[in-house]
């Protein structure tokens, strides 16, 4: 059983560049979540989708951040332009949320470094 | 405003002894609670959960206790093993919110051989 797949695993880029993080959720899951982990703030929820529709993007820090889910098997988180303070580990998680609460399943994250 | 808090950033325990990790929440509408374990360079993995209709759930060496009146959750690991050394996150969720979780900031557990 394939879990949540994130790519790339590591990204190092220069300030000002566009960064695109990718996520493939577990097949059959209908909710998808993007998180950012930092030492200061722990796991922050950035945005989540249900049935490919963005439900709540109040955690997105700035307009430089955007996320899309064009279909049930793919989502992207984009940062444009990137800044050094965006350096963090970004996680994608998915779950099946139609019948009450279920655990979210996480990918292994993308470690992003903005120089 | 953090709705789920883990006030101990770290915990050190001797192998074979009990590890107790604590978590507090503020929202009385939360009705589903989970613990995740995270190793370095990996994503969090689901460990154990409990719904608000119960006050205890056990799975092998792991037991989660829920005290609704105190809005307090704890994870007991007995006996602790070196492989349990990881960061533990608690999370909480309410009804009808598309499975959105609120996470604590994590407790780093170190089990010494």
Coordinates of C-alpha atoms in Angstrom, one line a residue:
Chain A
X1 CA 0.0 0.0 0.0
X2 CA 1.6 3.3 -1.1
X3 CA 1.4 6.0 1.5
X4 CA 1.4 9.7 1.0
X5 CA 4.1 10.6 -1.5
X6 CA 5.8 14.0 -1.4
X7 CA 8.4 15.4 -3.8
X8 CA 11.0 16.6 -3.7
X9 CA 12.4 15.3 -0.4
X10 CA 14.9 18.2 -0.2
X11 CA 14.9 21.5 -2.0
X12 CA 17.6 24.2 -1.7
X13 CA 17.1 27.3 -3.7
X14 CA 17.9 31.0 -3.6
X15 CA 15.8 33.7 -2.2
X16 CA 13.3 35.1 -4.8
X17 CA 12.9 31.8 -6.7
X18 CA 9.6 30.0 -7.1
X19 CA 9.3 26.8 -5.2
X20 CA 6.7 24.1 -5.9
X21 CA 6.1 21.2 -3.5
X22 CA 4.1 18.2 -4.7
X23 CA 1.9 15.7 -2.9
X24 CA 0.1 12.5 -4.0
X25 CA -2.4 11.4 -1.3
X26 CA -3.4 7.9 -0.5
X27 CA -5.9 6.6 -3.1
X28 CA -9.4 6.9 -1.9
X29 CA -8.7 9.6 0.7
X30 CA -10.9 12.7 0.2
X31 CA -9.2 15.2 2.6
X32 CA -5.7 16.6 2.0
X33 CA -3.8 18.8 4.4
X34 CA -0.6 20.9 4.1
X35 CA 1.5 21.5 7.2
X36 CA 4.7 23.4 8.0
X37 CA 6.9 22.3 10.8
X38 CA 9.3 24.8 12.5
X39 CA 11.1 24.8 15.8
X40 CA 9.2 27.8 17.0
X41 CA 5.7 26.9 16.0
X42 CA 5.6 23.1 15.8
X43 CA 3.2 21.7 13.2
X44 CA 1.2 24.5 11.6
X45 CA -1.8 23.7 9.4
X46 CA -1.5 25.8 6.2
X47 CA -4.5 24.8 4.1
X48 CA -6.8 21.8 3.7
X49 CA -9.0 20.4 0.9
X50 CA -12.0 18.2 0.9
X51 CA -13.0 16.5 -2.3
X52 CA -10.5 18.7 -4.1
X53 CA -12.1 21.9 -2.8
X54 CA -10.1 24.3 -0.5
X55 CA -11.9 24.5 2.7
X56 CA -9.8 26.7 4.9
X57 CA -6.6 28.5 3.9
X58 CA -6.4 30.8 7.0
X59 CA -3.1 29.2 7.9
X60 CA -1.4 30.3 4.8
X61 CA 1.1 32.9 6.0
X62 CA 1.1 35.3 3.1
X63 CA -0.1 35.8 -0.4
X64 CA 3.3 34.4 -1.6
X65 CA 1.9 31.0 -0.7
X66 CA -0.7 29.2 -2.8
X67 CA -2.0 25.7 -3.1
X68 CA -4.0 23.8 -5.6
X69 CA -5.6 20.4 -5.9
X70 CA -6.6 19.9 -9.6
X71 CA -7.7 16.3 -9.0
X72 CA -8.0 13.7 -6.3
X73 CA -4.5 12.3 -6.7
X74 CA -2.4 15.4 -6.8
X75 CA -1.8 18.7 -4.9
X76 CA 0.8 21.4 -5.1
X77 CA 2.0 24.0 -2.6
X78 CA 3.7 27.0 -4.3
X79 CA 5.8 29.8 -2.8
X80 CA 6.6 32.7 -5.0
X81 CA 8.8 34.5 -4.4
X82 CA 10.5 32.5 -1.7
X83 CA 12.3 34.0 1.3
X84 CA 14.8 32.6 3.9
X85 CA 12.1 32.6 6.6
X86 CA 10.1 30.0 4.5
X87 CA 12.8 27.5 5.3
X88 CA 11.1 24.6 7.1
X89 CA 9.9 21.0 6.6
X90 CA 6.6 20.9 4.8
X91 CA 4.3 17.9 5.2
X92 CA 1.3 16.7 3.3
X93 CA -1.3 14.5 4.9
X94 CA -4.4 12.8 3.7
X95 CA -7.4 11.1 5.3
X96 CA -10.8 9.7 4.6
X97 CA -13.2 12.0 6.3
X98 CA -16.7 11.1 5.2
X99 CA -17.6 8.8 8.1
X100 CA -16.4 10.7 11.1
X101 CA -12.9 11.2 12.4
X102 CA -10.1 9.2 11.0
X103 CA -6.3 9.5 11.5
X104 CA -4.4 11.6 9.0
X105 CA -1.6 9.8 7.2
X106 CA 1.5 11.9 6.6
X107 CA 4.1 11.9 3.9
X108 CA 7.8 12.1 4.8
X109 CA 8.0 15.8 4.1
X110 CA 9.9 18.2 2.0
X111 CA 12.9 19.9 3.7
X112 CA 13.0 23.4 2.1
X113 CA 16.1 25.6 2.5
X114 CA 15.9 29.1 1.1
X115 CA 19.4 30.8 0.9
Chain B
X1 CA -4.1 30.8 20.2
X2 CA -3.0 27.3 20.7
X3 CA -6.0 25.0 21.4
X4 CA -3.8 22.0 22.1
X5 CA -0.7 22.3 24.3
X6 CA 2.2 20.1 25.3
X7 CA 4.0 21.9 28.0
X8 CA 7.0 19.6 28.3
X9 CA 9.3 20.0 25.3
X10 CA 11.3 16.9 26.4
X11 CA 11.3 13.9 28.6
X12 CA 14.0 11.5 29.5
X13 CA 13.2 8.0 30.9
X14 CA 15.2 4.9 31.6
X15 CA 14.6 1.8 29.5
X16 CA 12.0 -0.5 31.1
X17 CA 10.3 2.3 33.1
X18 CA 7.0 4.1 32.3
X19 CA 6.9 7.2 30.0
X20 CA 4.1 9.6 30.6
X21 CA 3.4 12.3 28.0
X22 CA 0.9 15.0 28.7
X23 CA -1.4 17.1 26.7
X24 CA -3.9 19.8 27.5
X25 CA -6.7 21.3 25.3
X26 CA -9.0 24.2 25.7
X27 CA -11.8 23.5 23.3
X28 CA -14.7 21.5 24.9
X29 CA -16.1 20.7 21.5
X30 CA -13.1 18.4 20.7
X31 CA -14.3 14.8 20.6
X32 CA -11.5 12.8 19.0
X33 CA -7.9 12.7 20.2
X34 CA -4.8 11.1 18.8
X35 CA -1.1 10.6 19.4
X36 CA 1.5 10.6 16.7
X37 CA 5.1 9.6 16.8
X38 CA 7.7 11.2 14.7
X39 CA 11.3 10.0 14.0
X40 CA 13.8 12.4 12.4
X41 CA 13.5 12.8 8.6
X42 CA 10.2 11.0 8.6
X43 CA 6.6 12.1 8.7
X44 CA 4.5 11.7 11.9
X45 CA 2.9 8.3 12.1
X46 CA -0.4 7.6 13.8
X47 CA 0.0 5.8 17.2
X48 CA -3.3 5.6 19.1
X49 CA -6.5 7.5 19.3
X50 CA -9.5 7.9 21.7
X51 CA -12.9 9.3 21.3
X52 CA -14.6 11.4 23.9
X53 CA -17.0 8.6 24.8
X54 CA -14.2 6.7 26.4
X55 CA -11.7 7.6 29.1
X56 CA -9.0 5.0 28.2
X57 CA -7.8 3.1 25.2
X58 CA -5.0 0.6 25.2
X59 CA -2.9 -0.9 22.4
X60 CA 0.0 -3.1 23.5
X61 CA 2.5 -1.0 25.5
X62 CA 0.6 2.2 24.7
X63 CA -2.4 3.5 26.7
X64 CA -4.1 6.8 26.2
X65 CA -6.1 8.4 29.0
X66 CA -8.7 11.1 28.6
X67 CA -9.9 13.3 31.4
X68 CA -12.7 15.4 29.9
X69 CA -13.4 17.5 33.0
X70 CA -9.8 18.6 33.2
X71 CA -9.4 18.7 29.4
X72 CA -6.3 16.6 29.7
X73 CA -4.9 13.7 27.7
X74 CA -1.9 11.5 28.5
X75 CA 0.0 8.8 26.8
X76 CA 1.6 6.0 28.9
X77 CA 4.3 3.8 27.4
X78 CA 5.1 0.7 29.5
X79 CA 7.7 -0.6 29.4
X80 CA 9.7 2.1 27.5
X81 CA 12.2 0.9 24.9
X82 CA 15.0 2.8 23.2
X83 CA 13.2 2.5 19.9
X84 CA 10.4 4.7 21.5
X85 CA 12.8 7.7 21.4
X86 CA 11.0 10.1 19.1
X87 CA 8.9 13.3 19.2
X88 CA 5.3 12.7 20.2
X89 CA 2.5 15.0 19.1
X90 CA -1.0 15.0 20.5
X91 CA -3.8 16.2 18.3
X92 CA -7.5 16.9 18.7
X93 CA -10.5 17.3 16.4
X94 CA -14.1 18.2 16.7
X95 CA -17.2 17.1 14.7
X96 CA -18.1 18.1 11.2
X97 CA -14.8 19.8 10.4
X98 CA -13.5 17.6 7.6
X99 CA -11.1 15.9 9.9
X100 CA -9.1 19.0 10.7
X101 CA -6.7 18.3 13.6
X102 CA -5.2 20.8 16.0
X103 CA -1.7 19.7 17.0
X104 CA 0.4 20.3 20.1
X105 CA 4.0 21.4 19.7
X106 CA 5.4 18.0 20.5
X107 CA 7.4 16.3 23.3
X108 CA 10.8 14.8 22.6
X109 CA 11.1 11.5 24.4
X110 CA 14.5 10.0 25.0
X111 CA 14.6 6.4 26.4
X112 CA 18.0 5.7 27.8
X113 CA 19.4 2.1 27.6

